[in-house]
Amino acid sequence: MTVKKNKIGQTRWTVEADVLDLIRVLARQLSDTAIAAILNRSGKLTAHGASWTRSHVCSLRNTNGIPVYREGERAERAEVTLDESGRHSEGEPHDGLSDG
């Protein structure tokens, strides 16, 4: 009988790689509370099978060196959401699908 050993520093309680990538992307745009809500709505679970909370997201970010979102950070990077870009274009919402 053979058993696969974990790598040094790795336990069986690890979050799925796609969840970690998602948090890495969302952390640049949203607060930990908003990220937890998105993960819960998506049906993603923590490594222990629990639902996500702000503190779970915060802990995962800190463990993996993902910086915390700061209010106004997107503006500093000159990034806007689709809703914000629609408000800027002559007061009319733009769906981004047509040329007009």
mmCIF file with all atom_site columns, C-alpha atoms in Angstrom:
data_model
loop_
_atom_site.group_PDB
_atom_site.id
_atom_site.type_symbol
_atom_site.label_atom_id
_atom_site.label_alt_id
_atom_site.label_comp_id
_atom_site.label_asym_id
_atom_site.label_entity_id
_atom_site.label_seq_id
_atom_site.pdbx_PDB_ins_code
_atom_site.Cartn_x
_atom_site.Cartn_y
_atom_site.Cartn_z
_atom_site.occupancy
_atom_site.B_iso_or_equiv
_atom_site.pdbx_formal_charge
_atom_site.auth_seq_id
_atom_site.auth_comp_id
_atom_site.auth_asym_id
_atom_site.auth_atom_id
_atom_site.pdbx_PDB_model_num
ATOM 1   C CA . MET A 1 1   ? 0.000   0.000  0.000   1.00 0.00 ? 1   MET A CA 1
ATOM 2   C CA . THR A 1 2   ? 1.326   3.436  -0.939  1.00 0.00 ? 2   THR A CA 1
ATOM 3   C CA . VAL A 1 3   ? 0.217   6.766  0.454   1.00 0.00 ? 3   VAL A CA 1
ATOM 4   C CA . LYS A 1 4   ? 0.890   10.111 -1.168  1.00 0.00 ? 4   LYS A CA 1
ATOM 5   C CA . LYS A 1 5   ? 2.663   12.387 1.291   1.00 0.00 ? 5   LYS A CA 1
ATOM 6   C CA . ASN A 1 6   ? 1.953   16.096 1.488   1.00 0.00 ? 6   ASN A CA 1
ATOM 7   C CA . LYS A 1 7   ? 4.678   18.544 0.582   1.00 0.00 ? 7   LYS A CA 1
ATOM 8   C CA . ILE A 1 8   ? 6.427   20.375 3.401   1.00 0.00 ? 8   ILE A CA 1
ATOM 9   C CA . GLY A 1 9   ? 4.108   23.002 4.863   1.00 0.00 ? 9   GLY A CA 1
ATOM 10  C CA . GLN A 1 10  ? 1.049   21.620 3.062   1.00 0.00 ? 10  GLN A CA 1
ATOM 11  C CA . THR A 1 11  ? -1.907  20.082 4.847   1.00 0.00 ? 11  THR A CA 1
ATOM 12  C CA . ARG A 1 12  ? -4.998  18.341 3.605   1.00 0.00 ? 12  ARG A CA 1
ATOM 13  C CA . TRP A 1 13  ? -6.956  21.508 4.439   1.00 0.00 ? 13  TRP A CA 1
ATOM 14  C CA . THR A 1 14  ? -6.216  23.534 1.324   1.00 0.00 ? 14  THR A CA 1
ATOM 15  C CA . VAL A 1 15  ? -8.634  25.679 -0.621  1.00 0.00 ? 15  VAL A CA 1
ATOM 16  C CA . GLU A 1 16  ? -9.160  24.874 -4.300  1.00 0.00 ? 16  GLU A CA 1
ATOM 17  C CA . ALA A 1 17  ? -6.772  26.666 -6.672  1.00 0.00 ? 17  ALA A CA 1
ATOM 18  C CA . ASP A 1 18  ? -9.603  28.297 -8.641  1.00 0.00 ? 18  ASP A CA 1
ATOM 19  C CA . VAL A 1 19  ? -10.993 29.840 -5.428  1.00 0.00 ? 19  VAL A CA 1
ATOM 20  C CA . LEU A 1 20  ? -7.578  31.241 -4.553  1.00 0.00 ? 20  LEU A CA 1
ATOM 21  C CA . ASP A 1 21  ? -7.220  32.716 -8.057  1.00 0.00 ? 21  ASP A CA 1
ATOM 22  C CA . LEU A 1 22  ? -10.697 34.225 -7.800  1.00 0.00 ? 22  LEU A CA 1
ATOM 23  C CA . ILE A 1 23  ? -9.888  35.845 -4.450  1.00 0.00 ? 23  ILE A CA 1
ATOM 24  C CA . ARG A 1 24  ? -6.618  37.154 -5.867  1.00 0.00 ? 24  ARG A CA 1
ATOM 25  C CA . VAL A 1 25  ? -8.540  38.926 -8.669  1.00 0.00 ? 25  VAL A CA 1
ATOM 26  C CA . LEU A 1 26  ? -11.462 40.117 -6.550  1.00 0.00 ? 26  LEU A CA 1
ATOM 27  C CA . ALA A 1 27  ? -9.205  41.498 -3.802  1.00 0.00 ? 27  ALA A CA 1
ATOM 28  C CA . ARG A 1 28  ? -8.144  44.264 -6.198  1.00 0.00 ? 28  ARG A CA 1
ATOM 29  C CA . GLN A 1 29  ? -11.758 45.383 -6.643  1.00 0.00 ? 29  GLN A CA 1
ATOM 30  C CA . LEU A 1 30  ? -13.844 44.477 -3.586  1.00 0.00 ? 30  LEU A CA 1
ATOM 31  C CA . SER A 1 31  ? -13.811 44.337 0.202   1.00 0.00 ? 31  SER A CA 1
ATOM 32  C CA . ASP A 1 32  ? -13.426 41.028 2.049   1.00 0.00 ? 32  ASP A CA 1
ATOM 33  C CA . THR A 1 33  ? -17.129 41.087 2.968   1.00 0.00 ? 33  THR A CA 1
ATOM 34  C CA . ALA A 1 34  ? -18.155 41.464 -0.688  1.00 0.00 ? 34  ALA A CA 1
ATOM 35  C CA . ILE A 1 35  ? -15.745 38.693 -1.739  1.00 0.00 ? 35  ILE A CA 1
ATOM 36  C CA . ALA A 1 36  ? -17.231 36.352 0.896   1.00 0.00 ? 36  ALA A CA 1
ATOM 37  C CA . ALA A 1 37  ? -20.740 37.076 -0.429  1.00 0.00 ? 37  ALA A CA 1
ATOM 38  C CA . ILE A 1 38  ? -19.686 36.305 -4.014  1.00 0.00 ? 38  ILE A CA 1
ATOM 39  C CA . LEU A 1 39  ? -17.991 33.040 -2.998  1.00 0.00 ? 39  LEU A CA 1
ATOM 40  C CA . ASN A 1 40  ? -21.067 31.944 -1.031  1.00 0.00 ? 40  ASN A CA 1
ATOM 41  C CA . ARG A 1 41  ? -23.412 32.762 -3.922  1.00 0.00 ? 41  ARG A CA 1
ATOM 42  C CA . SER A 1 42  ? -21.131 30.770 -6.220  1.00 0.00 ? 42  SER A CA 1
ATOM 43  C CA . GLY A 1 43  ? -21.354 27.742 -3.940  1.00 0.00 ? 43  GLY A CA 1
ATOM 44  C CA . LYS A 1 44  ? -17.635 27.754 -3.122  1.00 0.00 ? 44  LYS A CA 1
ATOM 45  C CA . LEU A 1 45  ? -16.624 26.369 0.266   1.00 0.00 ? 45  LEU A CA 1
ATOM 46  C CA . THR A 1 46  ? -13.635 26.903 2.515   1.00 0.00 ? 46  THR A CA 1
ATOM 47  C CA . ALA A 1 47  ? -11.050 24.150 2.905   1.00 0.00 ? 47  ALA A CA 1
ATOM 48  C CA . HIS A 1 48  ? -13.023 22.812 5.889   1.00 0.00 ? 48  HIS A CA 1
ATOM 49  C CA . GLY A 1 49  ? -16.307 22.838 3.971   1.00 0.00 ? 49  GLY A CA 1
ATOM 50  C CA . ALA A 1 50  ? -17.768 25.931 5.654   1.00 0.00 ? 50  ALA A CA 1
ATOM 51  C CA . SER A 1 51  ? -19.323 28.989 4.058   1.00 0.00 ? 51  SER A CA 1
ATOM 52  C CA . TRP A 1 52  ? -17.152 32.078 3.594   1.00 0.00 ? 52  TRP A CA 1
ATOM 53  C CA . THR A 1 53  ? -16.991 34.989 6.030   1.00 0.00 ? 53  THR A CA 1
ATOM 54  C CA . ARG A 1 54  ? -15.024 38.226 5.991   1.00 0.00 ? 54  ARG A CA 1
ATOM 55  C CA . SER A 1 55  ? -12.503 36.731 8.426   1.00 0.00 ? 55  SER A CA 1
ATOM 56  C CA . HIS A 1 56  ? -12.038 33.588 6.275   1.00 0.00 ? 56  HIS A CA 1
ATOM 57  C CA . VAL A 1 57  ? -11.248 35.754 3.241   1.00 0.00 ? 57  VAL A CA 1
ATOM 58  C CA . CYS A 1 58  ? -8.943  37.984 5.296   1.00 0.00 ? 58  CYS A CA 1
ATOM 59  C CA . SER A 1 59  ? -7.050  34.983 6.669   1.00 0.00 ? 59  SER A CA 1
ATOM 60  C CA . LEU A 1 60  ? -6.634  33.433 3.219   1.00 0.00 ? 60  LEU A CA 1
ATOM 61  C CA . ARG A 1 61  ? -5.409  36.754 1.798   1.00 0.00 ? 61  ARG A CA 1
ATOM 62  C CA . ASN A 1 62  ? -2.846  37.178 4.589   1.00 0.00 ? 62  ASN A CA 1
ATOM 63  C CA . THR A 1 63  ? -1.611  33.579 4.299   1.00 0.00 ? 63  THR A CA 1
ATOM 64  C CA . ASN A 1 64  ? -1.070  33.952 0.550   1.00 0.00 ? 64  ASN A CA 1
ATOM 65  C CA . GLY A 1 65  ? 0.302   37.509 0.550   1.00 0.00 ? 65  GLY A CA 1
ATOM 66  C CA . ILE A 1 66  ? -2.668  39.039 -1.270  1.00 0.00 ? 66  ILE A CA 1
ATOM 67  C CA . PRO A 1 67  ? -2.955  42.761 -0.477  1.00 0.00 ? 67  PRO A CA 1
ATOM 68  C CA . VAL A 1 68  ? -6.154  44.155 1.012   1.00 0.00 ? 68  VAL A CA 1
ATOM 69  C CA . TYR A 1 69  ? -8.488  46.307 -1.104  1.00 0.00 ? 69  TYR A CA 1
ATOM 70  C CA . ARG A 1 70  ? -8.332  50.021 -0.349  1.00 0.00 ? 70  ARG A CA 1
ATOM 71  C CA . GLU A 1 71  ? -11.253 52.333 -1.104  1.00 0.00 ? 71  GLU A CA 1
ATOM 72  C CA . GLY A 1 72  ? -10.319 54.469 -4.122  1.00 0.00 ? 72  GLY A CA 1
ATOM 73  C CA . GLU A 1 73  ? -7.670  52.015 -5.356  1.00 0.00 ? 73  GLU A CA 1
ATOM 74  C CA . ARG A 1 74  ? -9.444  51.455 -8.686  1.00 0.00 ? 74  ARG A CA 1
ATOM 75  C CA . ALA A 1 75  ? -9.556  55.216 -9.278  1.00 0.00 ? 75  ALA A CA 1
ATOM 76  C CA . GLU A 1 76  ? -5.793  55.419 -8.684  1.00 0.00 ? 76  GLU A CA 1
ATOM 77  C CA . ARG A 1 77  ? -5.298  52.765 -11.358 1.00 0.00 ? 77  ARG A CA 1
ATOM 78  C CA . ALA A 1 78  ? -7.762  54.622 -13.650 1.00 0.00 ? 78  ALA A CA 1
ATOM 79  C CA . GLU A 1 79  ? -10.067 51.588 -13.733 1.00 0.00 ? 79  GLU A CA 1
ATOM 80  C CA . VAL A 1 80  ? -13.844 51.901 -14.005 1.00 0.00 ? 80  VAL A CA 1
ATOM 81  C CA . THR A 1 81  ? -16.690 49.411 -13.942 1.00 0.00 ? 81  THR A CA 1
ATOM 82  C CA . LEU A 1 82  ? -19.147 49.068 -16.818 1.00 0.00 ? 82  LEU A CA 1
ATOM 83  C CA . ASP A 1 83  ? -21.746 50.972 -14.797 1.00 0.00 ? 83  ASP A CA 1
ATOM 84  C CA . GLU A 1 84  ? -19.304 53.811 -14.104 1.00 0.00 ? 84  GLU A CA 1
ATOM 85  C CA . SER A 1 85  ? -18.224 54.025 -17.731 1.00 0.00 ? 85  SER A CA 1
ATOM 86  C CA . GLY A 1 86  ? -21.868 54.221 -18.795 1.00 0.00 ? 86  GLY A CA 1
ATOM 87  C CA . ARG A 1 87  ? -22.455 57.166 -16.456 1.00 0.00 ? 87  ARG A CA 1
ATOM 88  C CA . HIS A 1 88  ? -19.462 59.021 -17.914 1.00 0.00 ? 88  HIS A CA 1
ATOM 89  C CA . SER A 1 89  ? -20.617 58.825 -21.516 1.00 0.00 ? 89  SER A CA 1
ATOM 90  C CA . GLU A 1 90  ? -23.046 61.712 -21.967 1.00 0.00 ? 90  GLU A CA 1
ATOM 91  C CA . GLY A 1 91  ? -25.293 60.609 -19.116 1.00 0.00 ? 91  GLY A CA 1
ATOM 92  C CA . GLU A 1 92  ? -26.677 57.586 -20.986 1.00 0.00 ? 92  GLU A CA 1
ATOM 93  C CA . PRO A 1 93  ? -25.895 54.018 -19.962 1.00 0.00 ? 93  PRO A CA 1
ATOM 94  C CA . HIS A 1 94  ? -23.854 52.104 -22.535 1.00 0.00 ? 94  HIS A CA 1
ATOM 95  C CA . ASP A 1 95  ? -24.026 48.330 -22.687 1.00 0.00 ? 95  ASP A CA 1
ATOM 96  C CA . GLY A 1 96  ? -20.626 47.992 -24.354 1.00 0.00 ? 96  GLY A CA 1
ATOM 97  C CA . LEU A 1 97  ? -22.096 45.852 -27.129 1.00 0.00 ? 97  LEU A CA 1
ATOM 98  C CA . SER A 1 98  ? -22.892 48.434 -29.791 1.00 0.00 ? 98  SER A CA 1
ATOM 99  C CA . ASP A 1 99  ? -20.851 51.206 -31.385 1.00 0.00 ? 99  ASP A CA 1
ATOM 100 C CA . GLY A 1 100 ? -23.342 53.926 -30.464 1.00 0.00 ? 100 GLY A CA 1
#
